[in-house]
Amino acid sequence: MKDTFKHQGMRQQLVETLVKKGIKDQNVLAAIGKIPRHLFMDSGFIDHAYQDKAFPIAADQTISQPYTVAFQSELMEVKRGDKVLEIGTGSGYQTAVLLELGAKVFSIERQQELFKKTSKFLPKIGYRAKKLIFGDGYKGFEEEAPFKSIIVTAGAPFVPNPLLSQLEIGGRLVIPVGDAIQIMTLFIRKGPKEFEKHELGEFRFVPLLEDKN
Ligand code: SAH
């Protein structure tokens, strides 16, 4: 569990790659420049940690591509102190980015193995979410609603209503919608029943699953 000068150098190159691909938010870039992504991956993949690629983690899931993490984080427009909800904790990398941005993070994971692993790992490297939840992200997290922003990090076949209703007015939901390929979609809540919708290009995610296994 080391973070060396070599890792830091590779991370800066990754940040430059993300800038070239169009990421502008300086806080997001600083977070990615700071977080030791290699520690979130299984040892066999550590050499790949600073390529702009998704990689396998446990339980047939993936750590999202850095560009995707940056793109979604930028759309959330996180300000320090924002209460945010993440669906799909996975490796905890996106969670760490949100914590670096100063958010109070609630994050839900449906795979028990990942939930347990990441619940142990994040505090070990100094990242403390408000709460990591073992449960079904389709339901959101009513007891802490409303949220300033919500991010879904798995491909959703449809937009779950609880996620829209758990946004505060002015709040933002960033969700990839679709089956084989997803369209990154941003909803901004303009009023109790009013949502503005923006579609922002194609991405590929592992599926947001409904049944517990
Ligand atoms: N944010 C993660 C991405 C992990 S991939 C990271 O940075 O590593 C998507 C994650 O969503 C997987 O861990 C998967 O188990 C989880 N997931 C899928 N369906 C879910 C659901 N209904 N509720 C909560 N998590 C879910």
PDB file of C-alpha atoms and ligand atoms in Angstrom:
ATOM      1  CA  MET A   1       0.000   0.000   0.000  1.00  0.00           C
ATOM      2  CA  LYS A   2       2.463   2.578  -1.168  1.00  0.00           C
ATOM      3  CA  ASP A   3       2.101   5.764  -3.150  1.00  0.00           C
ATOM      4  CA  THR A   4       5.457   6.507  -4.793  1.00  0.00           C
ATOM      5  CA  PHE A   5       6.830   9.382  -6.909  1.00  0.00           C
ATOM      6  CA  LYS A   6       6.367   7.112  -9.891  1.00  0.00           C
ATOM      7  CA  HIS A   7       2.651   6.758  -9.147  1.00  0.00           C
ATOM      8  CA  GLN A   8       2.349  10.509  -8.614  1.00  0.00           C
ATOM      9  CA  GLY A   9       4.021  11.177 -11.966  1.00  0.00           C
ATOM     10  CA  MET A  10       1.723   8.748 -13.772  1.00  0.00           C
ATOM     11  CA  ARG A  11      -1.241  10.415 -12.098  1.00  0.00           C
ATOM     12  CA  GLN A  12      -0.210  13.827 -13.404  1.00  0.00           C
ATOM     13  CA  GLN A  13      -0.066  12.352 -16.913  1.00  0.00           C
ATOM     14  CA  LEU A  14      -3.561  10.969 -16.433  1.00  0.00           C
ATOM     15  CA  VAL A  15      -4.752  14.437 -15.384  1.00  0.00           C
ATOM     16  CA  GLU A  16      -3.220  15.892 -18.571  1.00  0.00           C
ATOM     17  CA  THR A  17      -5.028  13.236 -20.628  1.00  0.00           C
ATOM     18  CA  LEU A  18      -8.332  14.203 -18.992  1.00  0.00           C
ATOM     19  CA  VAL A  19      -7.701  17.905 -19.737  1.00  0.00           C
ATOM     20  CA  LYS A  20      -7.075  16.990 -23.404  1.00  0.00           C
ATOM     21  CA  LYS A  21     -10.331  15.040 -23.450  1.00  0.00           C
ATOM     22  CA  GLY A  22     -12.212  18.137 -22.285  1.00  0.00           C
ATOM     23  CA  ILE A  23     -12.434  18.005 -18.476  1.00  0.00           C
ATOM     24  CA  LYS A  24     -12.246  21.582 -17.159  1.00  0.00           C
ATOM     25  CA  ASP A  25     -13.275  21.532 -13.498  1.00  0.00           C
ATOM     26  CA  GLN A  26     -10.065  22.269 -11.598  1.00  0.00           C
ATOM     27  CA  ASN A  27     -11.338  20.750  -8.367  1.00  0.00           C
ATOM     28  CA  VAL A  28     -12.177  17.477 -10.114  1.00  0.00           C
ATOM     29  CA  LEU A  29      -8.766  17.416 -11.810  1.00  0.00           C
ATOM     30  CA  ALA A  30      -7.038  18.127  -8.486  1.00  0.00           C
ATOM     31  CA  ALA A  31      -8.951  15.281  -6.834  1.00  0.00           C
ATOM     32  CA  ILE A  32      -7.915  12.819  -9.531  1.00  0.00           C
ATOM     33  CA  GLY A  33      -4.351  14.110  -9.282  1.00  0.00           C
ATOM     34  CA  LYS A  34      -4.366  13.386  -5.579  1.00  0.00           C
ATOM     35  CA  ILE A  35      -6.165  10.046  -5.120  1.00  0.00           C
ATOM     36  CA  PRO A  36      -3.962   6.921  -5.361  1.00  0.00           C
ATOM     37  CA  ARG A  37      -6.196   5.017  -7.823  1.00  0.00           C
ATOM     38  CA  HIS A  38      -3.801   2.051  -7.872  1.00  0.00           C
ATOM     39  CA  LEU A  39      -4.743   1.263  -4.267  1.00  0.00           C
ATOM     40  CA  PHE A  40      -8.388   0.781  -5.317  1.00  0.00           C
ATOM     41  CA  MET A  41      -7.473  -2.017  -7.709  1.00  0.00           C
ATOM     42  CA  ASP A  42      -6.459  -5.628  -7.277  1.00  0.00           C
ATOM     43  CA  SER A  43      -2.698  -6.025  -7.314  1.00  0.00           C
ATOM     44  CA  GLY A  44      -2.711  -7.691 -10.745  1.00  0.00           C
ATOM     45  CA  PHE A  45      -3.966  -4.495 -12.363  1.00  0.00           C
ATOM     46  CA  ILE A  46      -1.906  -1.907 -10.519  1.00  0.00           C
ATOM     47  CA  ASP A  47       0.288  -1.225 -13.544  1.00  0.00           C
ATOM     48  CA  HIS A  48      -2.835  -0.165 -15.432  1.00  0.00           C
ATOM     49  CA  ALA A  49      -4.170   2.132 -12.726  1.00  0.00           C
ATOM     50  CA  TYR A  50      -3.231   5.383 -14.454  1.00  0.00           C
ATOM     51  CA  GLN A  51      -4.420   4.500 -17.921  1.00  0.00           C
ATOM     52  CA  ASP A  52      -7.734   6.070 -18.812  1.00  0.00           C
ATOM     53  CA  LYS A  53      -9.544   2.740 -18.681  1.00  0.00           C
ATOM     54  CA  ALA A  54     -12.092   0.845 -16.620  1.00  0.00           C
ATOM     55  CA  PHE A  55     -10.772  -2.284 -14.854  1.00  0.00           C
ATOM     56  CA  PRO A  56     -12.229  -5.285 -13.058  1.00  0.00           C
ATOM     57  CA  ILE A  57     -12.652  -5.154  -9.278  1.00  0.00           C
ATOM     58  CA  ALA A  58     -14.295  -7.883  -7.165  1.00  0.00           C
ATOM     59  CA  ALA A  59     -17.694  -9.500  -7.815  1.00  0.00           C
ATOM     60  CA  ASP A  60     -17.602  -9.041 -11.611  1.00  0.00           C
ATOM     61  CA  GLN A  61     -17.773  -5.276 -11.281  1.00  0.00           C
ATOM     62  CA  THR A  62     -15.495  -2.532 -12.609  1.00  0.00           C
ATOM     63  CA  ILE A  63     -13.815   0.610 -11.366  1.00  0.00           C
ATOM     64  CA  SER A  64     -15.100   3.260 -13.795  1.00  0.00           C
ATOM     65  CA  GLN A  65     -12.808   4.824 -16.379  1.00  0.00           C
ATOM     66  CA  PRO A  66     -11.186   8.007 -14.977  1.00  0.00           C
ATOM     67  CA  TYR A  67     -12.678  10.094 -17.806  1.00  0.00           C
ATOM     68  CA  THR A  68     -16.155   8.856 -16.875  1.00  0.00           C
ATOM     69  CA  VAL A  69     -15.560   9.599 -13.181  1.00  0.00           C
ATOM     70  CA  ALA A  70     -14.355  13.097 -14.082  1.00  0.00           C
ATOM     71  CA  PHE A  71     -17.215  13.721 -16.533  1.00  0.00           C
ATOM     72  CA  GLN A  72     -19.898  12.682 -14.050  1.00  0.00           C
ATOM     73  CA  SER A  73     -18.255  14.565 -11.162  1.00  0.00           C
ATOM     74  CA  GLU A  74     -18.050  17.733 -13.262  1.00  0.00           C
ATOM     75  CA  LEU A  75     -21.777  17.484 -14.072  1.00  0.00           C
ATOM     76  CA  MET A  76     -22.635  17.251 -10.367  1.00  0.00           C
ATOM     77  CA  GLU A  77     -21.073  20.709  -9.732  1.00  0.00           C
ATOM     78  CA  VAL A  78     -20.198  19.719  -6.168  1.00  0.00           C
ATOM     79  CA  LYS A  79     -19.591  22.504  -3.641  1.00  0.00           C
ATOM     80  CA  ARG A  80     -18.009  21.980  -0.232  1.00  0.00           C
ATOM     81  CA  GLY A  81     -20.595  20.754   2.264  1.00  0.00           C
ATOM     82  CA  ASP A  82     -23.078  19.464  -0.362  1.00  0.00           C
ATOM     83  CA  LYS A  83     -24.986  16.374   0.717  1.00  0.00           C
ATOM     84  CA  VAL A  84     -24.645  13.871  -2.126  1.00  0.00           C
ATOM     85  CA  LEU A  85     -25.804  10.335  -2.825  1.00  0.00           C
ATOM     86  CA  GLU A  86     -23.872   7.807  -4.883  1.00  0.00           C
ATOM     87  CA  ILE A  87     -25.458   4.627  -6.248  1.00  0.00           C
ATOM     88  CA  GLY A  88     -22.851   1.882  -6.780  1.00  0.00           C
ATOM     89  CA  THR A  89     -19.989   2.312  -4.288  1.00  0.00           C
ATOM     90  CA  GLY A  90     -17.910  -0.394  -6.014  1.00  0.00           C
ATOM     91  CA  SER A  91     -14.226   0.160  -5.317  1.00  0.00           C
ATOM     92  CA  GLY A  92     -14.923   3.477  -3.585  1.00  0.00           C
ATOM     93  CA  TYR A  93     -12.880   5.498  -6.081  1.00  0.00           C
ATOM     94  CA  GLN A  94     -15.748   7.766  -7.131  1.00  0.00           C
ATOM     95  CA  THR A  95     -16.663   8.089  -3.439  1.00  0.00           C
ATOM     96  CA  ALA A  96     -13.121   9.324  -2.748  1.00  0.00           C
ATOM     97  CA  VAL A  97     -13.384  11.898  -5.548  1.00  0.00           C
ATOM     98  CA  LEU A  98     -16.622  13.242  -4.034  1.00  0.00           C
ATOM     99  CA  LEU A  99     -15.002  13.395  -0.582  1.00  0.00           C
ATOM    100  CA  GLU A 100     -12.027  15.310  -2.021  1.00  0.00           C
ATOM    101  CA  LEU A 101     -14.542  17.773  -3.479  1.00  0.00           C
ATOM    102  CA  GLY A 102     -15.762  18.392   0.060  1.00  0.00           C
ATOM    103  CA  ALA A 103     -19.116  16.607  -0.207  1.00  0.00           C
ATOM    104  CA  LYS A 104     -20.903  14.780   2.600  1.00  0.00           C
ATOM    105  CA  VAL A 105     -21.245  11.425   0.891  1.00  0.00           C
ATOM    106  CA  PHE A 106     -23.839   8.691   1.261  1.00  0.00           C
ATOM    107  CA  SER A 107     -23.137   5.733  -1.007  1.00  0.00           C
ATOM    108  CA  ILE A 108     -25.135   2.558  -1.673  1.00  0.00           C
ATOM    109  CA  GLU A 109     -23.780  -0.815  -2.851  1.00  0.00           C
ATOM    110  CA  ARG A 110     -25.858  -3.950  -3.477  1.00  0.00           C
ATOM    111  CA  GLN A 111     -23.005  -6.493  -3.570  1.00  0.00           C
ATOM    112  CA  GLN A 112     -22.164  -7.489  -0.042  1.00  0.00           C
ATOM    113  CA  GLU A 113     -18.596  -8.511  -0.877  1.00  0.00           C
ATOM    114  CA  LEU A 114     -17.813  -5.078  -2.315  1.00  0.00           C
ATOM    115  CA  PHE A 115     -19.706  -3.287   0.436  1.00  0.00           C
ATOM    116  CA  LYS A 116     -17.602  -5.029   3.096  1.00  0.00           C
ATOM    117  CA  LYS A 117     -14.300  -4.636   1.293  1.00  0.00           C
ATOM    118  CA  THR A 118     -14.772  -0.938   0.514  1.00  0.00           C
ATOM    119  CA  SER A 119     -16.181  -0.153   3.979  1.00  0.00           C
ATOM    120  CA  LYS A 120     -12.870  -1.353   5.428  1.00  0.00           C
ATOM    121  CA  PHE A 121     -10.618   0.090   2.766  1.00  0.00           C
ATOM    122  CA  LEU A 122     -11.782   3.722   2.468  1.00  0.00           C
ATOM    123  CA  PRO A 123     -11.173   4.746   6.111  1.00  0.00           C
ATOM    124  CA  LYS A 124      -7.819   2.958   5.991  1.00  0.00           C
ATOM    125  CA  ILE A 125      -6.601   5.471   3.421  1.00  0.00           C
ATOM    126  CA  GLY A 126      -8.311   8.390   5.144  1.00  0.00           C
ATOM    127  CA  TYR A 127     -11.629   8.686   3.284  1.00  0.00           C
ATOM    128  CA  ARG A 128     -14.666   8.913   5.514  1.00  0.00           C
ATOM    129  CA  ALA A 129     -18.084   8.885   3.893  1.00  0.00           C
ATOM    130  CA  LYS A 130     -21.028   9.978   6.053  1.00  0.00           C
ATOM    131  CA  LYS A 131     -22.455   6.520   5.484  1.00  0.00           C
ATOM    132  CA  LEU A 132     -21.835   3.518   3.254  1.00  0.00           C
ATOM    133  CA  ILE A 133     -25.067   1.603   2.833  1.00  0.00           C
ATOM    134  CA  PHE A 134     -25.647  -2.029   1.878  1.00  0.00           C
ATOM    135  CA  GLY A 135     -28.848  -1.921  -0.131  1.00  0.00           C
ATOM    136  CA  ASP A 136     -30.690  -1.275  -3.347  1.00  0.00           C
ATOM    137  CA  GLY A 137     -29.876   1.970  -5.099  1.00  0.00           C
ATOM    138  CA  TYR A 138     -33.155   1.936  -7.050  1.00  0.00           C
ATOM    139  CA  LYS A 139     -34.790   3.096  -3.807  1.00  0.00           C
ATOM    140  CA  GLY A 140     -32.326   5.896  -3.109  1.00  0.00           C
ATOM    141  CA  PHE A 141     -31.888   6.769   0.578  1.00  0.00           C
ATOM    142  CA  GLU A 142     -35.085   8.397   1.777  1.00  0.00           C
ATOM    143  CA  GLU A 143     -33.989   8.937   5.386  1.00  0.00           C
ATOM    144  CA  GLU A 144     -31.286  11.430   4.346  1.00  0.00           C
ATOM    145  CA  ALA A 145     -33.157  13.056   1.438  1.00  0.00           C
ATOM    146  CA  PRO A 146     -33.156  15.627  -0.080  1.00  0.00           C
ATOM    147  CA  PHE A 147     -29.723  15.573  -1.745  1.00  0.00           C
ATOM    148  CA  LYS A 148     -27.927  18.361  -3.586  1.00  0.00           C
ATOM    149  CA  SER A 149     -26.824  15.857  -6.174  1.00  0.00           C
ATOM    150  CA  ILE A 150     -27.115  12.153  -6.936  1.00  0.00           C
ATOM    151  CA  ILE A 151     -24.748  10.123  -9.106  1.00  0.00           C
ATOM    152  CA  VAL A 152     -25.505   6.671 -10.491  1.00  0.00           C
ATOM    153  CA  THR A 153     -22.377   4.723 -11.450  1.00  0.00           C
ATOM    154  CA  ALA A 154     -24.072   1.766 -13.173  1.00  0.00           C
ATOM    155  CA  GLY A 155     -26.166   1.644 -16.335  1.00  0.00           C
ATOM    156  CA  ALA A 156     -29.834   2.168 -15.462  1.00  0.00           C
ATOM    157  CA  PRO A 157     -32.473   0.657 -17.808  1.00  0.00           C
ATOM    158  CA  PHE A 158     -34.822   3.468 -16.698  1.00  0.00           C
ATOM    159  CA  VAL A 159     -34.699   6.462 -14.347  1.00  0.00           C
ATOM    160  CA  PRO A 160     -35.829   5.354 -10.866  1.00  0.00           C
ATOM    161  CA  ASN A 161     -38.494   7.747  -9.556  1.00  0.00           C
ATOM    162  CA  PRO A 162     -37.176   7.789  -5.959  1.00  0.00           C
ATOM    163  CA  LEU A 163     -33.916   9.321  -7.222  1.00  0.00           C
ATOM    164  CA  LEU A 164     -35.765  12.219  -8.855  1.00  0.00           C
ATOM    165  CA  SER A 165     -37.961  12.776  -5.803  1.00  0.00           C
ATOM    166  CA  GLN A 166     -34.967  12.722  -3.410  1.00  0.00           C
ATOM    167  CA  LEU A 167     -33.331  15.710  -5.149  1.00  0.00           C
ATOM    168  CA  GLU A 168     -33.666  19.138  -3.570  1.00  0.00           C
ATOM    169  CA  ILE A 169     -34.965  21.978  -5.761  1.00  0.00           C
ATOM    170  CA  GLY A 170     -31.998  23.018  -7.880  1.00  0.00           C
ATOM    171  CA  GLY A 171     -30.445  19.587  -7.311  1.00  0.00           C
ATOM    172  CA  ARG A 172     -28.803  17.479 -10.002  1.00  0.00           C
ATOM    173  CA  LEU A 173     -29.107  13.781 -10.889  1.00  0.00           C
ATOM    174  CA  VAL A 174     -26.366  12.357 -13.123  1.00  0.00           C
ATOM    175  CA  ILE A 175     -27.386   8.964 -14.486  1.00  0.00           C
ATOM    176  CA  PRO A 176     -26.342   6.803 -17.445  1.00  0.00           C
ATOM    177  CA  VAL A 177     -29.588   5.509 -18.975  1.00  0.00           C
ATOM    178  CA  GLY A 178     -29.866   2.534 -21.327  1.00  0.00           C
ATOM    179  CA  ASP A 179     -29.282  -1.203 -21.675  1.00  0.00           C
ATOM    180  CA  ALA A 180     -26.239  -2.171 -23.784  1.00  0.00           C
ATOM    181  CA  ILE A 181     -25.081   1.431 -24.231  1.00  0.00           C
ATOM    182  CA  GLN A 182     -26.101   4.271 -21.966  1.00  0.00           C
ATOM    183  CA  ILE A 183     -26.754   7.951 -22.599  1.00  0.00           C
ATOM    184  CA  MET A 184     -25.306  10.103 -19.833  1.00  0.00           C
ATOM    185  CA  THR A 185     -28.294  12.075 -18.635  1.00  0.00           C
ATOM    186  CA  LEU A 186     -28.446  15.099 -16.319  1.00  0.00           C
ATOM    187  CA  PHE A 187     -31.708  16.053 -14.613  1.00  0.00           C
ATOM    188  CA  ILE A 188     -31.928  19.399 -12.828  1.00  0.00           C
ATOM    189  CA  ARG A 189     -34.889  19.798 -10.490  1.00  0.00           C
ATOM    190  CA  LYS A 190     -36.529  23.132 -11.241  1.00  0.00           C
ATOM    191  CA  GLY A 191     -39.622  22.716  -9.075  1.00  0.00           C
ATOM    192  CA  PRO A 192     -41.580  20.077  -7.154  1.00  0.00           C
ATOM    193  CA  LYS A 193     -42.658  18.441 -10.414  1.00  0.00           C
ATOM    194  CA  GLU A 194     -40.418  20.147 -12.933  1.00  0.00           C
ATOM    195  CA  PHE A 195     -37.180  18.659 -14.250  1.00  0.00           C
ATOM    196  CA  GLU A 196     -34.841  19.893 -16.931  1.00  0.00           C
ATOM    197  CA  LYS A 197     -33.221  17.053 -18.890  1.00  0.00           C
ATOM    198  CA  HIS A 198     -29.886  17.100 -20.746  1.00  0.00           C
ATOM    199  CA  GLU A 199     -28.441  14.202 -22.745  1.00  0.00           C
ATOM    200  CA  LEU A 200     -24.658  14.195 -22.886  1.00  0.00           C
ATOM    201  CA  GLY A 201     -23.317  11.378 -25.022  1.00  0.00           C
ATOM    202  CA  GLU A 202     -22.783   7.626 -24.944  1.00  0.00           C
ATOM    203  CA  PHE A 203     -21.039   5.623 -22.244  1.00  0.00           C
ATOM    204  CA  ARG A 204     -20.789   1.984 -21.216  1.00  0.00           C
ATOM    205  CA  PHE A 205     -21.378   0.823 -17.651  1.00  0.00           C
ATOM    206  CA  VAL A 206     -22.031  -2.457 -15.863  1.00  0.00           C
ATOM    207  CA  PRO A 207     -25.799  -2.755 -15.278  1.00  0.00           C
ATOM    208  CA  LEU A 208     -27.723  -1.330 -12.344  1.00  0.00           C
ATOM    209  CA  LEU A 209     -29.289  -4.547 -11.052  1.00  0.00           C
ATOM    210  CA  GLU A 210     -32.633  -4.891  -9.350  1.00  0.00           C
ATOM    211  CA  ASP A 211     -32.617  -8.227  -7.569  1.00  0.00           C
ATOM    212  CA  LYS A 212     -30.294  -8.964  -4.699  1.00  0.00           C
ATOM    213  CA  ASN A 213     -28.210 -12.121  -5.112  1.00  0.00           C
TER     214      ASN A 213
HETATM  215  N1  SAH B   1     -18.385   3.955  -8.374  1.00  0.00           N
HETATM  216  C1  SAH B   1     -17.722   2.686  -8.594  1.00  0.00           C
HETATM  217  C2  SAH B   1     -18.198   2.028  -9.878  1.00  0.00           C
HETATM  218  C3  SAH B   1     -18.493   0.599  -9.643  1.00  0.00           C
HETATM  219  S1  SAH B   1     -19.353  -0.239 -10.944  1.00  0.00           S
HETATM  220  C4  SAH B   1     -16.220   2.846  -8.568  1.00  0.00           C
HETATM  221  O1  SAH B   1     -15.738   3.980  -8.624  1.00  0.00           O
HETATM  222  O2  SAH B   1     -15.506   1.840  -8.458  1.00  0.00           O
HETATM  223  C5  SAH B   1     -21.038  -0.095 -10.432  1.00  0.00           C
HETATM  224  C6  SAH B   1     -21.393  -0.607  -9.061  1.00  0.00           C
HETATM  225  O3  SAH B   1     -22.811  -0.524  -8.915  1.00  0.00           O
HETATM  226  C7  SAH B   1     -21.042  -2.058  -8.797  1.00  0.00           C
HETATM  227  O4  SAH B   1     -20.249  -2.135  -7.634  1.00  0.00           O
HETATM  228  C8  SAH B   1     -22.398  -2.745  -8.601  1.00  0.00           C
HETATM  229  O5  SAH B   1     -22.364  -3.809  -7.678  1.00  0.00           O
HETATM  230  C9  SAH B   1     -23.244  -1.597  -8.110  1.00  0.00           C
HETATM  231  N2  SAH B   1     -24.684  -1.778  -8.293  1.00  0.00           N
HETATM  232  C10 SAH B   1     -25.348  -2.373  -9.313  1.00  0.00           C
HETATM  233  N3  SAH B   1     -26.669  -2.334  -9.112  1.00  0.00           N
HETATM  234  C11 SAH B   1     -26.874  -1.665  -7.930  1.00  0.00           C
HETATM  235  C12 SAH B   1     -28.040  -1.299  -7.175  1.00  0.00           C
HETATM  236  N4  SAH B   1     -29.272  -1.591  -7.573  1.00  0.00           N
HETATM  237  N5  SAH B   1     -27.850  -0.628  -6.018  1.00  0.00           N
HETATM  238  C13 SAH B   1     -26.603  -0.305  -5.563  1.00  0.00           C
HETATM  239  N6  SAH B   1     -25.470  -0.629  -6.242  1.00  0.00           N
HETATM  240  C14 SAH B   1     -25.595  -1.314  -7.414  1.00  0.00           C
END
